[in-house]
mmCIF file of C-alpha atoms in Angstrom:
data_model
loop_
_atom_site.group_PDB
_atom_site.id
_atom_site.type_symbol
_atom_site.label_atom_id
_atom_site.label_comp_id
_atom_site.label_asym_id
_atom_site.label_seq_id
_atom_site.Cartn_x
_atom_site.Cartn_y
_atom_site.Cartn_z
ATOM 1 C CA UNK A 24 12.634 22.193 -8.995
ATOM 2 C CA UNK A 25 8.628 19.875 -7.682
ATOM 3 C CA UNK A 26 9.275 16.446 -7.873
ATOM 4 C CA UNK A 27 10.287 16.142 -11.805
ATOM 5 C CA UNK A 28 12.823 13.273 -12.197
ATOM 6 C CA UNK A 29 15.707 13.262 -10.187
ATOM 7 C CA UNK A 30 14.393 16.448 -7.603
ATOM 8 C CA UNK A 31 14.247 15.442 -4.285
ATOM 9 C CA UNK A 32 12.501 18.247 -2.515
ATOM 10 C CA UNK A 33 8.969 17.171 -3.006
ATOM 11 C CA UNK A 34 6.806 14.652 -4.810
ATOM 12 C CA UNK A 35 4.635 15.549 -7.562
ATOM 13 C CA UNK A 36 2.045 12.926 -7.375
ATOM 14 C CA UNK A 37 -1.672 13.871 -9.717
ATOM 15 C CA UNK A 38 -3.289 10.848 -8.353
ATOM 16 C CA UNK A 39 -2.662 12.131 -4.528
ATOM 17 C CA UNK A 40 -3.564 15.620 -5.939
ATOM 18 C CA UNK A 41 -2.584 18.777 -7.986
ATOM 19 C CA UNK A 42 0.101 20.160 -5.652
ATOM 20 C CA UNK A 43 3.710 18.801 -4.914
ATOM 21 C CA UNK A 44 4.000 17.349 -1.457
ATOM 22 C CA UNK A 45 6.798 18.091 0.420
ATOM 23 C CA UNK A 46 9.007 15.158 1.613
ATOM 24 C CA UNK A 47 8.748 16.554 5.434
ATOM 25 C CA UNK A 48 4.585 16.192 4.655
ATOM 26 C CA UNK A 49 4.800 13.099 3.123
ATOM 27 C CA UNK A 50 7.279 11.485 5.876
ATOM 28 C CA UNK A 51 5.005 13.337 8.685
ATOM 29 C CA UNK A 52 2.093 11.489 7.330
ATOM 30 C CA UNK A 53 3.849 7.886 6.549
ATOM 31 C CA UNK A 54 4.735 8.321 10.266
ATOM 32 C CA UNK A 55 1.338 9.687 11.034
ATOM 33 C CA UNK A 56 0.091 6.603 9.353
ATOM 34 C CA UNK A 57 2.124 3.945 10.424
ATOM 35 C CA UNK A 58 2.171 5.299 14.034
ATOM 36 C CA UNK A 59 -0.584 7.743 15.047
ATOM 37 C CA UNK A 60 -3.722 6.482 17.747
ATOM 38 C CA UNK A 61 -6.988 8.107 18.250
ATOM 39 C CA UNK A 62 -9.819 7.268 21.204
ATOM 40 C CA UNK A 63 -12.056 4.775 21.335
ATOM 41 C CA UNK A 64 -14.393 4.350 24.005
ATOM 42 C CA UNK A 65 -14.909 0.288 24.893
ATOM 43 C CA UNK A 66 -16.757 -1.810 27.044
ATOM 44 C CA UNK A 67 -15.594 -4.996 28.975
ATOM 45 C CA UNK A 68 -16.312 -7.693 31.433
ATOM 46 C CA UNK A 69 -14.141 -5.506 33.500
ATOM 47 C CA UNK A 70 -14.913 -2.562 33.199
ATOM 48 C CA UNK A 71 -18.859 -2.520 32.211
ATOM 49 C CA UNK A 72 -19.233 1.538 32.437
ATOM 50 C CA UNK A 73 -16.808 2.028 29.705
ATOM 51 C CA UNK A 74 -13.258 3.948 29.436
ATOM 52 C CA UNK A 75 -11.654 5.473 27.027
ATOM 53 C CA UNK A 76 -8.287 3.620 25.020
ATOM 54 C CA UNK A 77 -5.945 5.062 22.227
ATOM 55 C CA UNK A 78 -5.821 2.306 19.806
ATOM 56 C CA UNK A 79 -3.781 2.938 16.589
ATOM 57 C CA UNK A 80 -5.679 4.432 13.955
ATOM 58 C CA UNK A 81 -4.618 2.654 11.032
ATOM 59 C CA UNK A 82 -3.429 -0.680 9.810
ATOM 60 C CA UNK A 83 0.363 -0.791 9.318
ATOM 61 C CA UNK A 84 0.586 -2.507 12.361
ATOM 62 C CA UNK A 85 -1.660 -5.172 11.544
ATOM 63 C CA UNK A 86 -0.108 -5.229 8.263
ATOM 64 C CA UNK A 87 2.951 -3.956 7.360
ATOM 65 C CA UNK A 88 4.783 -4.579 10.976
ATOM 66 C CA UNK A 89 3.607 -8.636 10.129
ATOM 67 C CA UNK A 90 6.371 -10.981 9.133
ATOM 68 C CA UNK A 91 5.196 -12.008 5.469
ATOM 69 C CA UNK A 92 4.076 -15.537 4.930
ATOM 70 C CA UNK A 93 6.581 -18.110 3.191
ATOM 71 C CA UNK A 94 6.633 -21.392 1.252
ATOM 72 C CA UNK A 95 5.332 -21.522 -2.112
ATOM 73 C CA UNK A 96 1.681 -21.979 -1.884
ATOM 74 C CA UNK A 97 -0.793 -19.594 -0.561
ATOM 75 C CA UNK A 98 -2.065 -20.455 2.818
ATOM 76 C CA UNK A 99 -4.555 -18.933 5.557
ATOM 77 C CA UNK A 100 -2.332 -16.475 6.643
ATOM 78 C CA UNK A 101 -2.236 -14.864 3.729
ATOM 79 C CA UNK A 102 -6.011 -13.969 4.036
ATOM 80 C CA UNK A 103 -5.763 -12.861 7.776
ATOM 81 C CA UNK A 104 -2.890 -10.725 6.298
ATOM 82 C CA UNK A 105 -5.261 -8.954 4.139
ATOM 83 C CA UNK A 106 -8.098 -8.634 6.921
ATOM 84 C CA UNK A 107 -5.168 -6.456 8.936
ATOM 85 C CA UNK A 108 -5.221 -4.134 6.637
ATOM 86 C CA UNK A 109 -8.818 -4.362 4.751
ATOM 87 C CA UNK A 110 -11.345 -5.184 7.512
ATOM 88 C CA UNK A 111 -12.655 -8.941 7.960
ATOM 89 C CA UNK A 112 -14.448 -11.016 5.736
ATOM 90 C CA UNK A 113 -17.609 -12.984 6.496
ATOM 91 C CA UNK A 114 -17.110 -16.485 6.166
ATOM 92 C CA UNK A 115 -17.926 -16.698 2.407
ATOM 93 C CA UNK A 116 -16.095 -13.812 1.480
ATOM 94 C CA UNK A 117 -12.966 -15.375 3.140
ATOM 95 C CA UNK A 118 -13.512 -18.663 0.968
ATOM 96 C CA UNK A 119 -14.112 -16.531 -2.226
ATOM 97 C CA UNK A 120 -10.867 -14.887 -1.030
ATOM 98 C CA UNK A 121 -9.068 -18.462 -0.241
ATOM 99 C CA UNK A 122 -10.091 -20.070 -3.529
ATOM 100 C CA UNK A 123 -9.035 -17.025 -5.586
ATOM 101 C CA UNK A 124 -5.168 -16.742 -4.162
ATOM 102 C CA UNK A 125 -5.333 -20.266 -5.233
ATOM 103 C CA UNK A 126 -6.182 -19.746 -8.439
ATOM 104 C CA UNK A 127 -3.805 -16.553 -9.140
ATOM 105 C CA UNK A 128 -1.064 -18.436 -7.780
ATOM 106 C CA UNK A 129 0.352 -19.643 -11.206
ATOM 107 C CA UNK A 130 -0.110 -15.907 -12.484
ATOM 108 C CA UNK A 131 1.626 -14.794 -9.377
ATOM 109 C CA UNK A 132 4.763 -17.081 -10.662
ATOM 110 C CA UNK A 133 4.744 -15.893 -14.374
ATOM 111 C CA UNK A 134 4.750 -12.308 -12.726
ATOM 112 C CA UNK A 135 7.867 -13.091 -11.268
ATOM 113 C CA UNK A 136 9.379 -14.722 -13.776
ATOM 114 C CA UNK A 137 8.719 -11.647 -16.183
ATOM 115 C CA UNK A 138 10.204 -9.327 -13.744
ATOM 116 C CA UNK A 139 13.423 -11.508 -13.471
ATOM 117 C CA UNK A 140 14.258 -10.023 -10.050
ATOM 118 C CA UNK A 141 13.325 -6.353 -10.628
ATOM 119 C CA UNK A 142 11.281 -4.304 -8.662
ATOM 120 C CA UNK A 143 8.386 -2.912 -10.021
ATOM 121 C CA UNK A 144 10.053 0.682 -10.187
ATOM 122 C CA UNK A 145 12.595 -0.796 -12.700
ATOM 123 C CA UNK A 146 10.440 -1.655 -15.092
ATOM 124 C CA UNK A 147 10.516 -0.248 -18.488
ATOM 125 C CA UNK A 148 7.385 1.560 -19.559
ATOM 126 C CA UNK A 149 6.351 -1.155 -22.230
ATOM 127 C CA UNK A 150 5.378 -3.636 -19.511
ATOM 128 C CA UNK A 151 2.379 -1.427 -18.726
ATOM 129 C CA UNK A 152 1.037 -1.068 -22.156
ATOM 130 C CA UNK A 153 -1.493 -2.999 -24.459
ATOM 131 C CA UNK A 154 0.556 -2.447 -27.152
ATOM 132 C CA UNK A 155 3.403 -4.928 -25.696
ATOM 133 C CA UNK A 156 0.566 -7.447 -24.574
ATOM 134 C CA UNK A 157 0.240 -9.891 -24.079
ATOM 135 C CA UNK A 158 2.689 -11.722 -21.457
ATOM 136 C CA UNK A 159 3.818 -7.996 -19.597
ATOM 137 C CA UNK A 160 3.571 -7.168 -16.372
ATOM 138 C CA UNK A 161 0.943 -5.087 -16.682
ATOM 139 C CA UNK A 162 -1.070 -7.875 -18.014
ATOM 140 C CA UNK A 163 -0.584 -10.339 -15.804
ATOM 141 C CA UNK A 164 -1.124 -7.533 -12.620
ATOM 142 C CA UNK A 165 -4.791 -7.116 -14.363
ATOM 143 C CA UNK A 166 -5.684 -10.830 -14.605
ATOM 144 C CA UNK A 167 -4.698 -11.123 -10.788
ATOM 145 C CA UNK A 168 -6.810 -8.695 -9.647
ATOM 146 C CA UNK A 169 -9.594 -9.157 -11.954
ATOM 147 C CA UNK A 170 -11.934 -10.088 -9.860
ATOM 148 C CA UNK A 171 -14.770 -9.263 -6.855
ATOM 149 C CA UNK A 172 -12.168 -10.254 -3.975
ATOM 150 C CA UNK A 173 -8.962 -7.692 -5.702
ATOM 151 C CA UNK A 174 -8.831 -5.824 -2.926
ATOM 152 C CA UNK A 175 -7.906 -8.415 -0.385
ATOM 153 C CA UNK A 176 -6.006 -10.433 -3.254
ATOM 154 C CA UNK A 177 -3.835 -7.432 -4.048
ATOM 155 C CA UNK A 178 -3.077 -7.347 0.186
ATOM 156 C CA UNK A 179 -2.206 -10.655 0.270
ATOM 157 C CA UNK A 180 -0.157 -10.978 -2.776
ATOM 158 C CA UNK A 181 2.009 -7.297 -1.774
ATOM 159 C CA UNK A 182 2.823 -8.687 1.503
ATOM 160 C CA UNK A 183 4.401 -11.314 -0.122
ATOM 161 C CA UNK A 184 6.177 -9.107 -2.588
ATOM 162 C CA UNK A 185 5.892 -5.804 -1.557
ATOM 163 C CA UNK A 186 8.621 -4.476 -4.377
ATOM 164 C CA UNK A 187 6.470 -6.039 -7.037
ATOM 165 C CA UNK A 188 2.616 -6.066 -6.573
ATOM 166 C CA UNK A 189 0.985 -3.140 -6.063
ATOM 167 C CA UNK A 190 -1.669 -2.311 -3.273
ATOM 168 C CA UNK A 191 -4.776 -0.984 -5.243
ATOM 169 C CA UNK A 192 -8.122 -0.959 -3.688
ATOM 170 C CA UNK A 193 -11.534 0.790 -4.007
ATOM 171 C CA UNK A 194 -10.044 4.260 -2.881
ATOM 172 C CA UNK A 195 -6.792 4.602 -4.838
ATOM 173 C CA UNK A 196 -8.478 2.788 -7.853
ATOM 174 C CA UNK A 197 -10.574 6.029 -7.890
ATOM 175 C CA UNK A 198 -7.711 8.479 -7.154
ATOM 176 C CA UNK A 199 -5.311 6.397 -10.147
ATOM 177 C CA UNK A 200 -8.564 6.133 -13.111
ATOM 178 C CA UNK A 201 -8.633 9.546 -13.987
ATOM 179 C CA UNK A 202 -4.560 9.987 -15.008
ATOM 180 C CA UNK A 203 -4.841 6.789 -17.023
ATOM 181 C CA UNK A 204 -3.959 7.167 -20.949
ATOM 182 C CA UNK A 205 -4.891 6.044 -23.850
ATOM 183 C CA UNK A 206 -2.602 2.559 -24.311
ATOM 184 C CA UNK A 207 -1.953 1.858 -20.029
ATOM 185 C CA UNK A 208 -2.498 -1.865 -18.839
ATOM 186 C CA UNK A 209 -4.485 -0.392 -16.168
ATOM 187 C CA UNK A 210 -3.879 1.941 -12.732
ATOM 188 C CA UNK A 211 -0.616 0.467 -12.511
ATOM 189 C CA UNK A 212 0.618 2.033 -15.834
ATOM 190 C CA UNK A 213 -0.297 5.359 -13.528
ATOM 191 C CA UNK A 214 1.723 4.224 -10.716
ATOM 192 C CA UNK A 215 4.343 2.862 -12.239
ATOM 193 C CA UNK A 216 4.932 6.439 -14.386
ATOM 194 C CA UNK A 217 4.666 8.282 -10.474
ATOM 195 C CA UNK A 218 7.221 6.504 -8.928
ATOM 196 C CA UNK A 219 9.571 6.790 -12.081
ATOM 197 C CA UNK A 220 9.173 10.660 -12.096
ATOM 198 C CA UNK A 221 9.774 10.866 -8.547
ATOM 199 C CA UNK A 222 12.428 8.028 -7.952
ATOM 200 C CA UNK A 223 15.080 10.401 -6.354
ATOM 201 C CA UNK A 224 12.341 11.942 -3.871
ATOM 202 C CA UNK A 225 11.173 8.235 -2.750
ATOM 203 C CA UNK A 226 14.729 7.140 -2.629
ATOM 204 C CA UNK A 227 14.869 9.867 -0.093
ATOM 205 C CA UNK A 228 12.036 8.999 1.415
ATOM 206 C CA UNK A 229 12.266 5.183 1.668
ATOM 207 C CA UNK A 230 15.687 5.968 3.855
ATOM 208 C CA UNK A 231 13.972 8.371 6.363
ATOM 209 C CA UNK A 232 10.733 6.106 6.780
ATOM 210 C CA UNK A 233 13.251 3.151 7.464
ATOM 211 C CA UNK A 234 14.642 5.301 10.604
ATOM 212 C CA UNK A 235 11.862 6.607 11.680
ATOM 213 C CA UNK A 236 10.093 3.236 11.738
ATOM 214 C CA UNK A 237 13.069 0.955 12.399
ATOM 215 C CA UNK A 238 12.016 -1.248 9.358
ATOM 216 C CA UNK A 239 11.789 -0.951 5.758
ATOM 217 C CA UNK A 240 8.786 0.001 3.627
ATOM 218 C CA UNK A 241 9.136 0.186 -0.047
ATOM 219 C CA UNK A 242 8.332 3.300 -2.277
ATOM 220 C CA UNK A 243 5.539 1.034 -3.918
ATOM 221 C CA UNK A 244 3.906 1.365 -0.183
ATOM 222 C CA UNK A 245 4.809 4.524 0.075
ATOM 223 C CA UNK A 246 3.089 5.555 -2.726
ATOM 224 C CA UNK A 247 -0.083 3.685 -1.656
ATOM 225 C CA UNK A 248 -0.229 5.070 1.642
ATOM 226 C CA UNK A 249 0.045 8.997 0.341
ATOM 227 C CA UNK A 250 -2.740 8.049 -2.403
ATOM 228 C CA UNK A 251 -4.817 6.296 -0.147
ATOM 229 C CA UNK A 252 -4.673 9.423 2.440
ATOM 230 C CA UNK A 253 -5.309 11.642 0.076
ATOM 231 C CA UNK A 254 -8.382 9.397 -1.732
ATOM 232 C CA UNK A 255 -9.965 9.124 1.860
ATOM 233 C CA UNK A 256 -9.582 12.492 2.539
ATOM 234 C CA UNK A 257 -7.343 11.480 5.432
ATOM 235 C CA UNK A 258 -3.966 13.258 4.635
ATOM 236 C CA UNK A 259 -4.243 16.132 7.176
ATOM 237 C CA UNK A 260 -5.202 13.810 10.227
ATOM 238 C CA UNK A 261 -2.310 11.581 9.556
ATOM 239 C CA UNK A 262 0.277 14.380 8.927
ATOM 240 C CA UNK A 263 -1.035 16.027 11.890
ATOM 241 C CA UNK A 264 -0.376 12.989 13.840
ATOM 242 C CA UNK A 265 3.071 12.813 12.644
ATOM 243 C CA UNK A 266 4.086 16.163 13.522
ATOM 244 C CA UNK A 267 2.569 15.710 16.906
ATOM 245 C CA UNK A 268 4.767 12.354 17.265
ATOM 246 C CA UNK A 269 7.655 13.618 15.808
ATOM 247 C CA UNK A 270 7.518 16.675 18.457
ATOM 248 C CA UNK A 271 7.095 14.154 21.162
ATOM 249 C CA UNK A 272 10.095 12.412 20.493
ATOM 250 C CA UNK A 273 12.413 14.937 19.465
ATOM 251 C CA UNK A 274 12.328 14.320 15.786
ATOM 252 C CA UNK A 275 10.969 17.202 14.581
ATOM 253 C CA UNK A 276 13.952 17.713 12.291
ATOM 254 C CA UNK A 277 13.350 14.968 10.335
ATOM 255 C CA UNK A 278 10.353 16.298 8.865
ATOM 256 C CA UNK A 279 12.194 19.834 8.433
ATOM 257 C CA UNK A 280 12.940 19.202 4.507
#
């Protein structure tokens, strides 16, 4: 078997590429994304001649590693968390994201009410079909992110609700767009199909990633990481970092699957 419904050996994610991703490769990519480091040359007052530092290569620690914001209203920290993933905003951009979070908050309440406590991957296909609109989860998600600040807004909302709000940015949107079908409410429909079709493999990946990283990571975020790495041409780099980290810590067996 190669990643169809019920398969546990590989992930078949057309949005990430034509070939199935073995579970061990996917886990190595996630480990590399979360813990991998890269060299950075940095000058400081104490070292004006400069020196090399090893810094985290990706945004996992700045985003996923931070505790979620709480309360029933958006805050400035929601914007800061989104910046941890997508980069710093200028003043105008920061104000735009903060304003949009206030504007979409009622829609977020609608989304949670429609989901009724279910995770994204527990929702039926009709929730992502234009034929079932208005009021579907897909329609609400489209309203949440149909704005210039979409990637920062989506990141802030995902951090609050990592099992319900997908992360979609310019890279992943381009990856997903080619796999949309007639009647889809948006790229979230493609995400829904892929997490449903790979339910068993994602369940195993969730468990293995939580063991290696020491914190849970939802399959919605795992899907985003794999599609983003593929679309940004960083998959090979992340897998190599993950395998090296596993070898250093004696965890190669966790990737041999």
